mmCIF file of C-alpha atoms in Angstrom:
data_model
loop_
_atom_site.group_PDB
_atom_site.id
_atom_site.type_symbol
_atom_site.label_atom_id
_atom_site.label_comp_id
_atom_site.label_asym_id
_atom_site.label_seq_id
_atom_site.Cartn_x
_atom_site.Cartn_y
_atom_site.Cartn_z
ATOM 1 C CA UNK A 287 7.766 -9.905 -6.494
ATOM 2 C CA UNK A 288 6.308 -13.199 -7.982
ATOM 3 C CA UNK A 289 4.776 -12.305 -11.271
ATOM 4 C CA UNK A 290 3.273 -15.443 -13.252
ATOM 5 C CA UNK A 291 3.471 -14.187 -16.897
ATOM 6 C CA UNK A 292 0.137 -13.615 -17.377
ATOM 7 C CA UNK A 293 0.294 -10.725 -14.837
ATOM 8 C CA UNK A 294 3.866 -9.368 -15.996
ATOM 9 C CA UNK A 295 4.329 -5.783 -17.627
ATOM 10 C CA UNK A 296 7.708 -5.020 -19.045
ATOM 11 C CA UNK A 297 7.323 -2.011 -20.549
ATOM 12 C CA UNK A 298 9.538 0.146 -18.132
ATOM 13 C CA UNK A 299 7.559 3.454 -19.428
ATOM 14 C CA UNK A 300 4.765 2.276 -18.574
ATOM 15 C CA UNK A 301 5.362 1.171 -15.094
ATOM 16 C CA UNK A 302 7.351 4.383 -14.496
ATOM 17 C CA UNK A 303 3.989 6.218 -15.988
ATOM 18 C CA UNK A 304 2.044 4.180 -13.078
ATOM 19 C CA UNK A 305 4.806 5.435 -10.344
ATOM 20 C CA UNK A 306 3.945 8.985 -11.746
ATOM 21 C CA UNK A 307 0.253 8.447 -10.848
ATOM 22 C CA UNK A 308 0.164 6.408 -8.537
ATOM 23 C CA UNK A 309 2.987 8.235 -6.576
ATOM 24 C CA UNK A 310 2.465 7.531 -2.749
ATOM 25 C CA UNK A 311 4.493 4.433 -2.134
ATOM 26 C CA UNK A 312 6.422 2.414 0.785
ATOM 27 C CA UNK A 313 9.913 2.946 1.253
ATOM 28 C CA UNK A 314 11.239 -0.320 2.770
ATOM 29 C CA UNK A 315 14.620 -0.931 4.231
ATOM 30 C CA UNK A 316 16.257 -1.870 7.261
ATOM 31 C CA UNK A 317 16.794 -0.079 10.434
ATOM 32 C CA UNK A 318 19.021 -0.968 13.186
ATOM 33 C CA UNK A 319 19.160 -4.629 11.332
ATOM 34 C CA UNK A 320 14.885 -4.420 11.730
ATOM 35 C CA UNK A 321 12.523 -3.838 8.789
ATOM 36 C CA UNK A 322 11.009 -0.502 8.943
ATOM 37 C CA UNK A 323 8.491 1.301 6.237
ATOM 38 C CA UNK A 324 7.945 4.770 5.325
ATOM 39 C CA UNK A 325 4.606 6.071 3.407
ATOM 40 C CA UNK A 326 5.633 8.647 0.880
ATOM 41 C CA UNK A 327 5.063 10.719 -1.517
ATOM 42 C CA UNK A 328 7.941 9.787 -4.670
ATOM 43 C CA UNK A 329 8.413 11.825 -7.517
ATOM 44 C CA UNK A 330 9.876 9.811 -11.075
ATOM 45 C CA UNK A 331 13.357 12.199 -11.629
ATOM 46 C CA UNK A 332 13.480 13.756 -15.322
ATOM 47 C CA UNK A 333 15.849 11.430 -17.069
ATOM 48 C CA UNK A 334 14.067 8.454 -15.436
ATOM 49 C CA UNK A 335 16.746 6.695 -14.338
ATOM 50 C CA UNK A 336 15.301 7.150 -10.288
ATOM 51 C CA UNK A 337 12.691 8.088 -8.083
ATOM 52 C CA UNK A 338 12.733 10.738 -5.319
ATOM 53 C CA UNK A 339 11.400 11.604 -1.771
ATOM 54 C CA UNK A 340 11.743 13.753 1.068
ATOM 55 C CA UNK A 341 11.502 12.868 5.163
ATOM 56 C CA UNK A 342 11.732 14.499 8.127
ATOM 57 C CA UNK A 343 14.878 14.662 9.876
ATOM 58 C CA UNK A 344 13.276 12.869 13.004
ATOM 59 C CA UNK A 345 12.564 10.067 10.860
ATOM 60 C CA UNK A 346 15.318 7.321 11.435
ATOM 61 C CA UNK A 347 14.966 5.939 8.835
ATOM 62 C CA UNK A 348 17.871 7.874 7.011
ATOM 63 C CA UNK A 349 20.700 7.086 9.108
ATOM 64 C CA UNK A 350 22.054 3.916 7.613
ATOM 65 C CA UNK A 351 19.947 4.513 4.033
ATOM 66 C CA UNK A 352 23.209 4.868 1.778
ATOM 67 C CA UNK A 353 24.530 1.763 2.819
ATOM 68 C CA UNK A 354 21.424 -0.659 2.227
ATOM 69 C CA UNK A 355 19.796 -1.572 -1.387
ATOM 70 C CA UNK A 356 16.440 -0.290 -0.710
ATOM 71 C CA UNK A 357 12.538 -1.865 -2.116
ATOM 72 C CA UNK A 358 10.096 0.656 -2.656
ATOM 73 C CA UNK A 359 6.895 -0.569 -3.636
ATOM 74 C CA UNK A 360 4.076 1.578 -5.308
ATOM 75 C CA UNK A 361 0.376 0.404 -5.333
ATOM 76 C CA UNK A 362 -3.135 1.411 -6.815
ATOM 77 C CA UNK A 363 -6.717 0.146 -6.203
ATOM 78 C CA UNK A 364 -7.672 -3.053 -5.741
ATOM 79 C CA UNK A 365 -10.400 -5.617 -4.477
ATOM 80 C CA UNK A 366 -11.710 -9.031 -4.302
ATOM 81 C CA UNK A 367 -12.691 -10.675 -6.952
ATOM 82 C CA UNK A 368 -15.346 -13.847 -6.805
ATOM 83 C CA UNK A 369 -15.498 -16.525 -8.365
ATOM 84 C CA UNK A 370 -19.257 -16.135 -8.713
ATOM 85 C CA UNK A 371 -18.944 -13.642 -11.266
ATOM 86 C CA UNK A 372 -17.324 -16.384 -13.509
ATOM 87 C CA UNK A 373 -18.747 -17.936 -16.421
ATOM 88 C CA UNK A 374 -16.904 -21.650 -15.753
ATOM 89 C CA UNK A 375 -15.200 -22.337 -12.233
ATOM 90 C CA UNK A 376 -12.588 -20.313 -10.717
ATOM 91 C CA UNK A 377 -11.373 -19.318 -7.353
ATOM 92 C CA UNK A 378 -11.377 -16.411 -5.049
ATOM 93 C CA UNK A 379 -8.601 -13.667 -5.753
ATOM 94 C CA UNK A 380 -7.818 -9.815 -5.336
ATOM 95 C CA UNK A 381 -6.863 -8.010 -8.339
ATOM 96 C CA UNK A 382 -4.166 -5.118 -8.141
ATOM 97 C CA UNK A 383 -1.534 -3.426 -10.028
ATOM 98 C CA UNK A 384 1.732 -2.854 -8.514
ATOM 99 C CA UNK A 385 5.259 -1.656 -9.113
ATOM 100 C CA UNK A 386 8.502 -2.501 -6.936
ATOM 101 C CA UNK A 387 11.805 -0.427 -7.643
ATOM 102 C CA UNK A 388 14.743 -2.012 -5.970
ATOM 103 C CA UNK A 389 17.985 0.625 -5.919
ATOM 104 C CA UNK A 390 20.643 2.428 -4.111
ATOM 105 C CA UNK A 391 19.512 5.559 -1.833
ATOM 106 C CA UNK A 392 21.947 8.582 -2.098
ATOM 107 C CA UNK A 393 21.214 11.913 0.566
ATOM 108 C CA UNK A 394 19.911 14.779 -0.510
ATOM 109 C CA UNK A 395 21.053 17.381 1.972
ATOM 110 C CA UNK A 396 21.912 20.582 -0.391
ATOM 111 C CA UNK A 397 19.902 23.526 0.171
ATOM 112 C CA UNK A 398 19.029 24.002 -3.635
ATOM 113 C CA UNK A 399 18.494 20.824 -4.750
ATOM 114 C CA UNK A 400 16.139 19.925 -1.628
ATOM 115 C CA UNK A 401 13.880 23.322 -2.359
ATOM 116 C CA UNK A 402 13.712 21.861 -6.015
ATOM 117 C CA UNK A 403 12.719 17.976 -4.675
ATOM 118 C CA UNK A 404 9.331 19.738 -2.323
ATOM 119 C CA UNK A 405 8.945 22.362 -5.231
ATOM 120 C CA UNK A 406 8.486 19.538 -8.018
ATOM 121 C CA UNK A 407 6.162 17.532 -5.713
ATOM 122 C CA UNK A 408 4.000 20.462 -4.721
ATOM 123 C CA UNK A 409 3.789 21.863 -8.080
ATOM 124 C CA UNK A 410 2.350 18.223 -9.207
ATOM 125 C CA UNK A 411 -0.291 17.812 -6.294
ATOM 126 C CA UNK A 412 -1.107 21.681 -6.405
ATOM 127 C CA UNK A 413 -1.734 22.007 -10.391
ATOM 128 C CA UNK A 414 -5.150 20.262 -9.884
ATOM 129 C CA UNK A 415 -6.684 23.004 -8.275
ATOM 130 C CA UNK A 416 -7.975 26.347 -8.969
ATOM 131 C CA UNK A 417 -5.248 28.259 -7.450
ATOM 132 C CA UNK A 418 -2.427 26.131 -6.685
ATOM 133 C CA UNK A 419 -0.697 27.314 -3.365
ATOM 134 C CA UNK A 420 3.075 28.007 -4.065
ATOM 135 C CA UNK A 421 5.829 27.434 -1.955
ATOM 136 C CA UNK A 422 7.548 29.385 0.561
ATOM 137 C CA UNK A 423 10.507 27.093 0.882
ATOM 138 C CA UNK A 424 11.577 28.733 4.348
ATOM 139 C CA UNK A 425 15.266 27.693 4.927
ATOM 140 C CA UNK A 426 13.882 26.234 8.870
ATOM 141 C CA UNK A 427 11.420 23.743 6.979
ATOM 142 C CA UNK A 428 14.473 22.958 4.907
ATOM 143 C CA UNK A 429 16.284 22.234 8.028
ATOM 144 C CA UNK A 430 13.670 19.491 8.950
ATOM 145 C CA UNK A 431 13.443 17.167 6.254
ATOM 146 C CA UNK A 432 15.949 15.444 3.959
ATOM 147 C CA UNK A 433 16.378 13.937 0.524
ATOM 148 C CA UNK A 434 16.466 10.361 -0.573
ATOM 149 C CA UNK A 435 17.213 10.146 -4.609
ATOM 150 C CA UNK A 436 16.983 6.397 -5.325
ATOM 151 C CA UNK A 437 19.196 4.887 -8.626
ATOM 152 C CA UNK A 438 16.245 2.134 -10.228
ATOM 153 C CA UNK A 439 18.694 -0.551 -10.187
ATOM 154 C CA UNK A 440 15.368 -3.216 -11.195
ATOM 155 C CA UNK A 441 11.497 -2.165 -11.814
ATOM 156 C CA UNK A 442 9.183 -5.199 -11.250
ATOM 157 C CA UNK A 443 5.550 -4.446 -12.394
ATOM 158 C CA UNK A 444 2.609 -6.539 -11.802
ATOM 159 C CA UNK A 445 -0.846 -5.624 -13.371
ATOM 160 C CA UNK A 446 -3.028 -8.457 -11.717
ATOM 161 C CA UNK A 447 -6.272 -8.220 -13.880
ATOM 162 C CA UNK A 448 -8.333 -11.335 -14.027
ATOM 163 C CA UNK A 449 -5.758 -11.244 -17.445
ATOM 164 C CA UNK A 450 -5.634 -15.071 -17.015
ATOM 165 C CA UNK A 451 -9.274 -15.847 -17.306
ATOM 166 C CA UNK A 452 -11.495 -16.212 -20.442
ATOM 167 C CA UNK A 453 -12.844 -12.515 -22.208
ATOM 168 C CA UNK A 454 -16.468 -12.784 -20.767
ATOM 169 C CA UNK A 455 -15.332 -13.456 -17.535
ATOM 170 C CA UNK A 456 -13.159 -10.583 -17.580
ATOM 171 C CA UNK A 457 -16.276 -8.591 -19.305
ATOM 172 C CA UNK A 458 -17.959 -9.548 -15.953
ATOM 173 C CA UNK A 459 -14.980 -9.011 -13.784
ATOM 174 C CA UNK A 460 -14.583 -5.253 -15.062
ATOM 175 C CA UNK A 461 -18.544 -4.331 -15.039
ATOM 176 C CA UNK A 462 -19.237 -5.972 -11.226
ATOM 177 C CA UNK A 463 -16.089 -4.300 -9.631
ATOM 178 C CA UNK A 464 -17.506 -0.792 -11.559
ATOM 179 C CA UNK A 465 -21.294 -1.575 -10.122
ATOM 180 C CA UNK A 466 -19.537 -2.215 -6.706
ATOM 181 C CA UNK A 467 -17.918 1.193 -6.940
ATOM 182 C CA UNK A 468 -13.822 -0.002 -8.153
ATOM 183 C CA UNK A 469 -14.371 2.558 -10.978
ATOM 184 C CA UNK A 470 -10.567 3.107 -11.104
ATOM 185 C CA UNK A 471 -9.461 -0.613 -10.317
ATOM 186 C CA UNK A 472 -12.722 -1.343 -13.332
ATOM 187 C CA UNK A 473 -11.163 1.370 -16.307
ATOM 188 C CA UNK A 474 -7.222 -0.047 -15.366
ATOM 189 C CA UNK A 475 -9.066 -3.551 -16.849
ATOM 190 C CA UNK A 476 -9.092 -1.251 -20.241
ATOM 191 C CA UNK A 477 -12.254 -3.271 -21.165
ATOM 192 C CA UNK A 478 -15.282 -1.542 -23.311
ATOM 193 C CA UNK A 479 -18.140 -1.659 -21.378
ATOM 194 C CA UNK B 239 7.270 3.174 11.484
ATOM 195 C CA UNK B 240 7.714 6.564 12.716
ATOM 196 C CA UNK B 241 4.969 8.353 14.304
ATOM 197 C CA UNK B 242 4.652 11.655 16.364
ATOM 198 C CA UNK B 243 2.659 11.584 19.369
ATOM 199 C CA UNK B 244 -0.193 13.273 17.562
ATOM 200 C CA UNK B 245 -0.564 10.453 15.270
ATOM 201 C CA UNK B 246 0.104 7.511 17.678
ATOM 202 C CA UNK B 247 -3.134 4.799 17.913
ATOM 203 C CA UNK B 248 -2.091 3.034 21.043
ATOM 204 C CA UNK B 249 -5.358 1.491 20.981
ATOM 205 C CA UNK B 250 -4.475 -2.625 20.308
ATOM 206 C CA UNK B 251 -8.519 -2.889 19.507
ATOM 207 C CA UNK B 252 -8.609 -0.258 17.019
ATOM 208 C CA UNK B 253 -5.727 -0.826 14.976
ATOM 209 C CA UNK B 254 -6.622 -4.917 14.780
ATOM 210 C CA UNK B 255 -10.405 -3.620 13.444
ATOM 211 C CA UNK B 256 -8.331 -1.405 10.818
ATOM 212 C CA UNK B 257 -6.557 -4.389 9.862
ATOM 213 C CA UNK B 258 -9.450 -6.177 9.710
ATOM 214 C CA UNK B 259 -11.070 -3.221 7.023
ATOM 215 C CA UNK B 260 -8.211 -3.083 5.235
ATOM 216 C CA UNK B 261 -7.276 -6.432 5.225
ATOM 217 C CA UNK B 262 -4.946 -6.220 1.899
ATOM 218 C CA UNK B 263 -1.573 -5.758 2.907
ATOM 219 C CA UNK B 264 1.978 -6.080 1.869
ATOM 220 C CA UNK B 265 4.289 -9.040 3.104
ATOM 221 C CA UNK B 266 7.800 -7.784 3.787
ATOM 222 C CA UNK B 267 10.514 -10.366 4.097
ATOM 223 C CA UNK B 268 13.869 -11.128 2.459
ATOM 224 C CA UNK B 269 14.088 -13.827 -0.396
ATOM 225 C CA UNK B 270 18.356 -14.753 -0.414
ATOM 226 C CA UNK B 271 18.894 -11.631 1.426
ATOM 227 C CA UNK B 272 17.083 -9.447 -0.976
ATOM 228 C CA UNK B 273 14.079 -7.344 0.175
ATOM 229 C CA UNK B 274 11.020 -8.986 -0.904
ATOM 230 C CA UNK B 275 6.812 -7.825 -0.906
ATOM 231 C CA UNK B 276 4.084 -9.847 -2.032
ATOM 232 C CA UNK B 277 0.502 -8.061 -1.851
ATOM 233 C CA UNK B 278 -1.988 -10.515 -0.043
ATOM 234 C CA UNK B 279 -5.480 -10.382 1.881
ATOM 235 C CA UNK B 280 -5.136 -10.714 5.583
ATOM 236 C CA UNK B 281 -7.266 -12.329 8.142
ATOM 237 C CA UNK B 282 -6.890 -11.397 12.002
ATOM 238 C CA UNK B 283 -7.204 -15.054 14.100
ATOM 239 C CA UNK B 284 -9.995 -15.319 16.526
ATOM 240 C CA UNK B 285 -7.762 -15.339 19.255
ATOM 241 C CA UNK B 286 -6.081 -11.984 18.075
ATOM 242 C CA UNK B 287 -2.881 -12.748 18.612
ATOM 243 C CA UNK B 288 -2.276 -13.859 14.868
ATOM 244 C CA UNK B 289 -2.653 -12.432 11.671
ATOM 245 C CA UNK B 290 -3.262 -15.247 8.484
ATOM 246 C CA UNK B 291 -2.745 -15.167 4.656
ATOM 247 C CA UNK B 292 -1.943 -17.714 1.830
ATOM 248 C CA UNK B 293 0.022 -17.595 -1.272
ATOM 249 C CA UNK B 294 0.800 -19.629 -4.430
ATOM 250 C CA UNK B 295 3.988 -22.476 -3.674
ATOM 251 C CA UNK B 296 5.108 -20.979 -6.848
ATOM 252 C CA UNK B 297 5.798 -18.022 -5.019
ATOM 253 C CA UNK B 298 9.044 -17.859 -3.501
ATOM 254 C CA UNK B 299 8.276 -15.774 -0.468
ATOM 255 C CA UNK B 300 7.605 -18.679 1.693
ATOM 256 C CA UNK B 301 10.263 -20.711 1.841
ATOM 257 C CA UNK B 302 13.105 -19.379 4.557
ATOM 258 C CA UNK B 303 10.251 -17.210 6.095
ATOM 259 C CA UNK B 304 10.167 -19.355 9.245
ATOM 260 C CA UNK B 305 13.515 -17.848 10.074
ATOM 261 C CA UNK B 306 12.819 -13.998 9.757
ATOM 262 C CA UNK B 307 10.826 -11.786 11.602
ATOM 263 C CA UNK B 308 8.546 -10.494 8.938
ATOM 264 C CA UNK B 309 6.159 -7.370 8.706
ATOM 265 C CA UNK B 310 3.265 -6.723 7.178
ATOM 266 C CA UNK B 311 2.073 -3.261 6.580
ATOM 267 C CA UNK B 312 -1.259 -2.259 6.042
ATOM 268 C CA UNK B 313 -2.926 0.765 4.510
ATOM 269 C CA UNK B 314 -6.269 2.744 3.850
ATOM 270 C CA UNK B 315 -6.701 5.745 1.565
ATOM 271 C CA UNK B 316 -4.691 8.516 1.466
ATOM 272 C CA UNK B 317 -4.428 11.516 -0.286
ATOM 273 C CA UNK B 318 -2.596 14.730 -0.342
ATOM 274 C CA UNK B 319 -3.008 18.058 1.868
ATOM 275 C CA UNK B 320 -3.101 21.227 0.492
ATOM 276 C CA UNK B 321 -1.709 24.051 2.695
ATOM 277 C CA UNK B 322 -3.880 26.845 0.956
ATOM 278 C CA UNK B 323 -7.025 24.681 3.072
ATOM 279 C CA UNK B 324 -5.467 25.897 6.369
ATOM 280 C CA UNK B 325 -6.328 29.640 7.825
ATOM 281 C CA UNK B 326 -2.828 29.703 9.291
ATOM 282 C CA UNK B 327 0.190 28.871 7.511
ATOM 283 C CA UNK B 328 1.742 25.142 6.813
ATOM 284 C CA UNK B 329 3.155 22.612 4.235
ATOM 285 C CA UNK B 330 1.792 20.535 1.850
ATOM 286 C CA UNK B 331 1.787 16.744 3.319
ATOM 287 C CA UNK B 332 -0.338 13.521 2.820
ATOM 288 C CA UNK B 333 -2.704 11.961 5.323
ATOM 289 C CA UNK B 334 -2.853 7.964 5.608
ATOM 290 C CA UNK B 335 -3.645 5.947 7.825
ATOM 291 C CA UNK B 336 -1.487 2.321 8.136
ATOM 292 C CA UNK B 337 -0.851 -0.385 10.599
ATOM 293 C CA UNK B 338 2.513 -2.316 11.006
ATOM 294 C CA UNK B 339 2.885 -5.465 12.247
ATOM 295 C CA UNK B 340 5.570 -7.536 13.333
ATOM 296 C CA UNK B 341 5.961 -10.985 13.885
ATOM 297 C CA UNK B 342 7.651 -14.499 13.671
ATOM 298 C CA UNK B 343 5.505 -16.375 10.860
ATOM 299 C CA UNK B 344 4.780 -20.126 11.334
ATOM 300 C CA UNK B 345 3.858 -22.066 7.655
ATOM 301 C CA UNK B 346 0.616 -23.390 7.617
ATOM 302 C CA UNK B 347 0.426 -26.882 5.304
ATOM 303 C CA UNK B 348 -1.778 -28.857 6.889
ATOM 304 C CA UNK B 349 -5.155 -29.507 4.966
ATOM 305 C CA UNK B 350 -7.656 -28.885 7.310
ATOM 306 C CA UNK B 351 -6.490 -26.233 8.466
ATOM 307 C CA UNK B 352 -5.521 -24.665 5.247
ATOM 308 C CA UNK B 353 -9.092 -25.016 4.128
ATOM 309 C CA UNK B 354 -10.329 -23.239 7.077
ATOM 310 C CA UNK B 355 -8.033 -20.000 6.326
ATOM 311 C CA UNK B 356 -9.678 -20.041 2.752
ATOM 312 C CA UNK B 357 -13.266 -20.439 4.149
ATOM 313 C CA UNK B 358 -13.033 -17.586 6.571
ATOM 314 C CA UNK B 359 -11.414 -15.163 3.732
ATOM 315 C CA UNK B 360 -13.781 -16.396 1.200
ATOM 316 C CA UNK B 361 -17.146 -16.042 3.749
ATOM 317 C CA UNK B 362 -15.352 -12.402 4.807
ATOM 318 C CA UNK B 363 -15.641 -11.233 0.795
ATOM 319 C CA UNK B 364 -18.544 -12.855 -0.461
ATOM 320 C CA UNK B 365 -20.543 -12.050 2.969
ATOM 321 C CA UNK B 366 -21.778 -8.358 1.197
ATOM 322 C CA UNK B 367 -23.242 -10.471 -1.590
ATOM 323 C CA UNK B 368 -26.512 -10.874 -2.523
ATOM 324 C CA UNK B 369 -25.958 -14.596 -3.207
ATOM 325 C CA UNK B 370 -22.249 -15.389 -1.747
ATOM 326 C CA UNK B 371 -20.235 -18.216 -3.210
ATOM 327 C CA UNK B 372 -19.132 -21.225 -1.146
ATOM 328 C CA UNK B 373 -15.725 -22.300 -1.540
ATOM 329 C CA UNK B 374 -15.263 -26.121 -2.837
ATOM 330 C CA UNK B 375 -11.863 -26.420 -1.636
ATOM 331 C CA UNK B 376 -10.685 -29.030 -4.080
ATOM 332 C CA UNK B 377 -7.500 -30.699 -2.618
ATOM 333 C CA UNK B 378 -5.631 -30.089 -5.756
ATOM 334 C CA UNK B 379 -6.407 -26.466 -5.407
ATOM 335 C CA UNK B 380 -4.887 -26.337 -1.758
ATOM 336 C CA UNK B 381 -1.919 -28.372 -2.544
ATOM 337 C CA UNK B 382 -0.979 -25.372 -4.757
ATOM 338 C CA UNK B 383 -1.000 -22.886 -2.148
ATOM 339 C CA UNK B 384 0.593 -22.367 1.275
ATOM 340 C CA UNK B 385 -1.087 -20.618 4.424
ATOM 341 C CA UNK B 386 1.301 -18.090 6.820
ATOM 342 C CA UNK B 387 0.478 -17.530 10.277
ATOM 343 C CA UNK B 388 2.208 -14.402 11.720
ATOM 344 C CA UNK B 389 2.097 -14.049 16.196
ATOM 345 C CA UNK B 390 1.771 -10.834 16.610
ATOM 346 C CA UNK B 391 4.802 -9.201 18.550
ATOM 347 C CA UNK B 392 4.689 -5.852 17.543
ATOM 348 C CA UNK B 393 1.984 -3.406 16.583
ATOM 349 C CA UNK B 394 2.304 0.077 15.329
ATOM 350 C CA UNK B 395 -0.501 2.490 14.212
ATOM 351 C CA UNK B 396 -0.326 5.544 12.574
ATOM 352 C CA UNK B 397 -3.409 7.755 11.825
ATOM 353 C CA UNK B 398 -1.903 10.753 10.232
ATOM 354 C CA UNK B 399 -5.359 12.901 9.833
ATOM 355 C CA UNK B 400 -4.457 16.566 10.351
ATOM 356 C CA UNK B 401 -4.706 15.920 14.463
ATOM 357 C CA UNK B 402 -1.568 18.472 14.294
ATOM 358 C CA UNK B 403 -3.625 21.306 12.849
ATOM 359 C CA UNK B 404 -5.975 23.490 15.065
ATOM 360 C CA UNK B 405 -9.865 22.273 14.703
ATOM 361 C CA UNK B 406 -10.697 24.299 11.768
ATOM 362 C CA UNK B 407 -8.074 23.636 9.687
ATOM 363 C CA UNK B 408 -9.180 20.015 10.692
ATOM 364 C CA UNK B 409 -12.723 21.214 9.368
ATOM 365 C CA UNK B 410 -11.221 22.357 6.000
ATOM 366 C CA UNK B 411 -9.494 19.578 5.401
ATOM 367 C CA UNK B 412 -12.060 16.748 6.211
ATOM 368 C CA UNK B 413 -14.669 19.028 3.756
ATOM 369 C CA UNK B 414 -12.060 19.672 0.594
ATOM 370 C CA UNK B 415 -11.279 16.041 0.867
ATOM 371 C CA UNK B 416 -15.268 15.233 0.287
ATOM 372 C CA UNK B 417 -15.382 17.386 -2.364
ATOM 373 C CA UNK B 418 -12.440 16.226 -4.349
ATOM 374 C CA UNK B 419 -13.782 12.563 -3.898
ATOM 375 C CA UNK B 420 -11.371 11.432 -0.575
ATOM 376 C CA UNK B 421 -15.167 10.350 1.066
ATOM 377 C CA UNK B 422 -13.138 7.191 2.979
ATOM 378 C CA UNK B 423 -10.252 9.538 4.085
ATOM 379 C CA UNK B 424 -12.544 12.634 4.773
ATOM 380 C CA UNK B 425 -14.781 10.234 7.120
ATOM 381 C CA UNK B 426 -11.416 8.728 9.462
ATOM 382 C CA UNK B 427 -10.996 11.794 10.398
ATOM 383 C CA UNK B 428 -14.139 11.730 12.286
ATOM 384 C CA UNK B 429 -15.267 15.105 11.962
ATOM 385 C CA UNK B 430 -18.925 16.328 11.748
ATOM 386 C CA UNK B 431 -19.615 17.992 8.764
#
């Protein structure tokens, strides 16, 4: 991804910390020679060294996976930003934060380790609630989905947050996009308001 | 993108005006044969046969993009599904909703022309304001950037909204994601509450 400097974040924890919460993210490769995308839930593995999902079998997406280097690109809010909320001129832009992971997809097709890949992710969307729904793991659901554990062979990570423009601007950037209802895209500017 | 018949939009009309809502989308094309993404606004062309961005020359995404057949994938909120909100059993998935499209992209340098793209995005954004700001369109300010026009060959749409689940598990979900704070995902589903 193009990252001007002012926009780059290389500290790899804390891109792998925005995977973790910002988790649903587009699994891009190549299918039959054609560019396909997959929206999906990914999970950050325990020694951090890849990222994890789960398809359905139907999907075909999987077939030629192994072979490919894979992009899979994670996103969080974002919105336009105007130039009118400048102090001194400026253009139009959209502000976002993203990640891209570039690595090599290996199957997941054992039993076990498949039941612990849908157990993980449930357990992480589930522990919000009052009483988290646990699951059954029925070998025939098993049957229907499979495993892609991807090796993070790069991490590119791109925090685009008016970062290049003067304090009070970005004072004004962070309190119009919270009065216009980008709470979340407003507190990633970390700026007191 | 994959899609099962219960989440197919076939609907040309509806999945340009989704486009046209969630006009920030992801550019997919190869840069030297690697997989590349830059995050950009989209406009749909008059004629709707086109979809239009810019980018920064700096960014390398443009330059042996007249070759490929790029696609651009677009997305609204999403969120996650809790089984324990249907009355019958099922799995934990995520709802989304995201146009694809594919197309050969044409580059767009020419000054006039380039100026109109940035008008039309800027009135698009600024159009909700209470005092909108007019672009100046400074030559040296479009000699730095490069407009993309993308003909339209292929459109997929994918509403994934719980259309698989009988009604009142449709209910359930549409009111738990209101009350967790999903309002934008709750209302695509379309569902009185």
């Amino acid at each position: 991804m193009y990252i001007p400097k002012h926009f780059e974040v290389t500290d790899k924890k804390e891109a792998l910390a925005f995977i973790s919460a910002n988790g649903f993210g587009q699994l891009i490769s190549t299918v039959e020679s054609r560019l396909f995308v997959s929206h999906l839930p990914f999970l950050v593995s325990e020694d951090r060294k890849s990222i994890i999902c789960h398809l359905a079998k139907n999907n075909p997406q999987w077939n030629s996976i192994e072979e490919q280097e894979v992009l899979v690109t994670f996103q969080g809010p974002h919105d336009y930003i105007s130039p009118s909320w400048y102090s001194s001129p400026g253009v139009p832009t959209w502000n976002y934060q993203s990640v891209h992971i570039y690595g090599k997809p290996v199957l997941v097709t054992e039993p076990k380790k498949l039941c612990s890949i849908v157990g993980e992710l449930t357990k992480k969307y589930e522990s919000s609630f009052e009483k988290p729904w646990n699951p059954e793991n029925k070998e025939s659901l098993l049957n229907m989905i499979i495993g892609i554990e991807i090796s993070i062979a790069d991490i590119q990570c791109k925090y685009k947050l008016s970062q290049n423009r003067p304090e009070s601007d970005q004072k004004q950037v962070a309190e119009q996009l919270k009065q216009k209802g980008s709470v979340q895209l407003s507190k990633a500017m970390k700026i007191e308001l």
